[in-house]
């Protein structure tokens, strides 16, 4: 009887970020992971191999959203998280144009925990710089201030947006869930 009155606990960005940080420190890496909450349950899924090119990763995430929606296990989406390693560039653009973060001379290896809250249509996230020793072993992680970028934009994850677009567009009753 007591279980009937218990409310389901919703994941927080802070809790997911801390668990991701601990997992990364323990194993030295983090497999790209999606977490989907629909108010009744939480679905965890890992992506074993991310595409190389950014555009291909966007398509991969969009298709992953469609695939999860078609399983029928997700009801009314509340929030989704995406945990992945990435490169973040910290310098300015060069005179020759855009340099991908993975090739930028002032890049940082990071762990990103992105959250998309459906009702408020907001995104936020936590970024940890991954610090390695000379042998390449993960030696520590330091949270980075992601606040707003130089254009004044808040945190956003194009990969998370692609996933949510695929998922919401393919769920039964999709027209009621999207905006």
Short mmCIF file of C-alpha atoms in Angstrom, two decimals:
data_model
loop_
_atom_site.label_atom_id
_atom_site.label_comp_id
_atom_site.label_asym_id
_atom_site.label_seq_id
_atom_site.Cartn_x
_atom_site.Cartn_y
_atom_site.Cartn_z
CA UNK A 1 0.00 0.00 0.00
CA UNK A 2 2.77 2.47 0.84
CA UNK A 3 4.22 2.18 -2.69
CA UNK A 4 0.95 3.38 -4.24
CA UNK A 5 1.35 6.80 -2.61
CA UNK A 6 4.98 7.31 -3.56
CA UNK A 7 5.64 9.84 -6.30
CA UNK A 8 8.09 8.98 -9.03
CA UNK A 9 11.33 10.92 -8.65
CA UNK A 10 12.38 12.97 -11.66
CA UNK A 11 16.04 13.04 -12.57
CA UNK A 12 17.86 16.32 -12.11
CA UNK A 13 20.62 17.68 -14.31
CA UNK A 14 22.89 17.82 -11.28
CA UNK A 15 22.34 14.15 -10.39
CA UNK A 16 22.83 12.94 -13.97
CA UNK A 17 25.95 15.09 -14.36
CA UNK A 18 27.47 13.80 -11.12
CA UNK A 19 26.80 10.17 -12.07
CA UNK A 20 28.30 10.77 -15.53
CA UNK A 21 31.38 12.39 -13.96
CA UNK A 22 31.85 9.48 -11.54
CA UNK A 23 31.45 6.92 -14.34
CA UNK A 24 33.97 8.75 -16.52
CA UNK A 25 36.50 9.01 -13.71
CA UNK A 26 36.07 5.30 -12.89
CA UNK A 27 36.47 4.01 -16.45
CA UNK A 28 38.40 6.82 -18.15
CA UNK A 29 35.68 7.41 -20.76
CA UNK A 30 31.89 7.60 -21.15
CA UNK A 31 29.90 5.82 -23.86
CA UNK A 32 27.43 8.25 -25.51
CA UNK A 33 24.21 7.75 -23.54
CA UNK A 34 20.62 8.91 -23.94
CA UNK A 35 18.23 9.05 -20.98
CA UNK A 36 14.54 9.58 -21.70
CA UNK A 37 11.90 10.29 -19.02
CA UNK A 38 8.21 10.18 -19.79
CA UNK A 39 6.75 10.71 -16.32
CA UNK A 40 6.20 7.00 -15.68
CA UNK A 41 9.54 5.49 -16.53
CA UNK A 42 13.13 6.22 -17.44
CA UNK A 43 14.76 4.70 -20.50
CA UNK A 44 18.56 4.46 -20.79
CA UNK A 45 20.24 3.64 -24.10
CA UNK A 46 23.85 3.78 -25.21
CA UNK A 47 25.19 4.57 -28.67
CA UNK A 48 28.16 2.33 -29.31
CA UNK A 49 29.50 4.20 -32.36
CA UNK A 50 28.87 7.84 -33.16
CA UNK A 51 29.28 8.98 -36.76
CA UNK A 52 32.46 10.90 -37.59
CA UNK A 53 31.03 14.02 -39.28
CA UNK A 54 28.79 16.44 -37.38
CA UNK A 55 26.03 16.33 -40.04
CA UNK A 56 26.03 12.52 -39.91
CA UNK A 57 25.77 12.64 -36.10
CA UNK A 58 22.72 14.93 -36.41
CA UNK A 59 21.04 12.41 -38.72
CA UNK A 60 22.07 9.55 -36.41
CA UNK A 61 20.46 11.26 -33.40
CA UNK A 62 17.29 12.14 -35.34
CA UNK A 63 16.93 8.52 -36.49
CA UNK A 64 17.62 7.27 -32.94
CA UNK A 65 14.71 9.44 -31.75
CA UNK A 66 12.42 7.94 -34.40
CA UNK A 67 13.51 4.40 -33.50
CA UNK A 68 12.87 4.90 -29.78
CA UNK A 69 9.44 6.44 -30.50
CA UNK A 70 8.50 3.47 -32.69
CA UNK A 71 9.24 0.98 -29.90
CA UNK A 72 6.14 2.28 -28.13
CA UNK A 73 7.83 2.38 -24.72
CA UNK A 74 7.88 6.18 -24.38
CA UNK A 75 4.67 7.95 -23.39
CA UNK A 76 4.50 11.73 -23.02
CA UNK A 77 8.10 12.90 -23.07
CA UNK A 78 9.07 15.04 -20.06
CA UNK A 79 12.81 15.44 -20.50
CA UNK A 80 15.79 13.86 -22.19
CA UNK A 81 19.51 13.83 -21.41
CA UNK A 82 22.47 13.19 -23.68
CA UNK A 83 25.88 12.39 -22.23
CA UNK A 84 28.88 12.37 -24.55
CA UNK A 85 32.53 13.19 -24.84
CA UNK A 86 33.43 15.98 -27.24
CA UNK A 87 36.02 18.57 -28.16
CA UNK A 88 35.41 22.18 -27.20
CA UNK A 89 37.48 24.97 -28.70
CA UNK A 90 38.40 27.80 -26.41
CA UNK A 91 40.16 30.17 -28.78
CA UNK A 92 38.90 32.64 -31.31
CA UNK A 93 38.14 31.90 -34.95
CA UNK A 94 41.13 32.04 -37.23
CA UNK A 95 41.49 34.42 -40.13
CA UNK A 96 40.96 31.47 -42.46
CA UNK A 97 37.47 30.74 -41.12
CA UNK A 98 35.89 28.13 -38.90
CA UNK A 99 38.10 25.43 -37.43
CA UNK A 100 36.31 22.35 -36.06
CA UNK A 101 36.88 22.01 -32.29
CA UNK A 102 38.58 18.63 -32.81
CA UNK A 103 41.27 20.33 -34.92
CA UNK A 104 41.50 23.64 -33.06
CA UNK A 105 44.92 24.27 -31.42
CA UNK A 106 43.20 25.52 -28.23
CA UNK A 107 40.77 22.61 -27.85
CA UNK A 108 39.69 20.93 -24.64
CA UNK A 109 38.49 17.37 -24.23
CA UNK A 110 35.14 17.55 -22.42
CA UNK A 111 32.25 15.50 -21.13
CA UNK A 112 28.92 17.14 -21.94
CA UNK A 113 25.69 16.39 -20.12
CA UNK A 114 22.85 18.07 -22.02
CA UNK A 115 19.21 18.21 -20.93
CA UNK A 116 16.13 19.11 -22.97
CA UNK A 117 12.99 19.88 -20.91
CA UNK A 118 9.97 19.45 -23.16
CA UNK A 119 7.28 21.47 -21.35
CA UNK A 120 9.39 24.60 -21.04
CA UNK A 121 11.21 23.91 -24.34
CA UNK A 122 14.50 24.71 -22.64
CA UNK A 123 17.96 23.27 -22.74
CA UNK A 124 20.70 23.34 -20.17
CA UNK A 125 23.77 21.36 -19.47
CA UNK A 126 26.97 20.75 -17.61
CA UNK A 127 30.41 20.54 -19.19
CA UNK A 128 33.43 18.95 -17.52
CA UNK A 129 36.94 19.38 -18.90
CA UNK A 130 38.69 16.01 -18.93
CA UNK A 131 42.29 16.35 -17.74
CA UNK A 132 44.71 13.61 -18.72
CA UNK A 133 48.19 12.83 -17.49
CA UNK A 134 51.17 12.45 -19.81
CA UNK A 135 50.37 8.82 -20.48
CA UNK A 136 46.82 9.73 -21.61
CA UNK A 137 45.10 8.36 -18.51
CA UNK A 138 42.21 10.44 -17.17
CA UNK A 139 43.56 12.20 -14.09
CA UNK A 140 40.67 14.50 -13.20
CA UNK A 141 37.68 16.51 -14.35
CA UNK A 142 36.85 20.15 -13.82
CA UNK A 143 33.41 21.70 -14.35
CA UNK A 144 33.43 24.50 -16.91
CA UNK A 145 31.28 27.60 -16.89
CA UNK A 146 29.03 27.29 -19.95
CA UNK A 147 26.74 30.25 -19.18
CA UNK A 148 26.10 32.16 -22.37
CA UNK A 149 28.24 32.24 -25.47
CA UNK A 150 29.58 35.41 -27.09
CA UNK A 151 26.31 35.89 -28.99
CA UNK A 152 24.32 35.81 -25.73
CA UNK A 153 22.80 32.42 -26.50
CA UNK A 154 22.11 29.99 -23.71
CA UNK A 155 23.40 26.40 -23.65
CA UNK A 156 22.22 24.33 -26.57
CA UNK A 157 23.03 20.95 -28.02
CA UNK A 158 22.25 20.44 -31.72
CA UNK A 159 22.57 16.67 -31.24
CA UNK A 160 19.99 16.73 -28.43
CA UNK A 161 17.70 18.89 -30.57
CA UNK A 162 17.92 16.39 -33.44
CA UNK A 163 17.13 13.49 -31.11
CA UNK A 164 14.12 15.23 -29.55
CA UNK A 165 12.82 16.30 -32.97
CA UNK A 166 12.93 12.70 -34.20
CA UNK A 167 11.36 11.36 -31.01
CA UNK A 168 8.58 13.93 -30.66
CA UNK A 169 7.76 13.83 -34.35
CA UNK A 170 7.27 10.07 -34.23
CA UNK A 171 5.43 9.49 -30.95
CA UNK A 172 1.71 8.69 -31.09
CA UNK A 173 -0.14 11.96 -30.63
CA UNK A 174 2.98 13.85 -31.72
CA UNK A 175 1.00 16.95 -32.62
CA UNK A 176 -0.15 17.35 -29.02
CA UNK A 177 3.39 16.93 -27.60
CA UNK A 178 5.35 19.27 -29.77
CA UNK A 179 5.04 22.92 -28.75
#
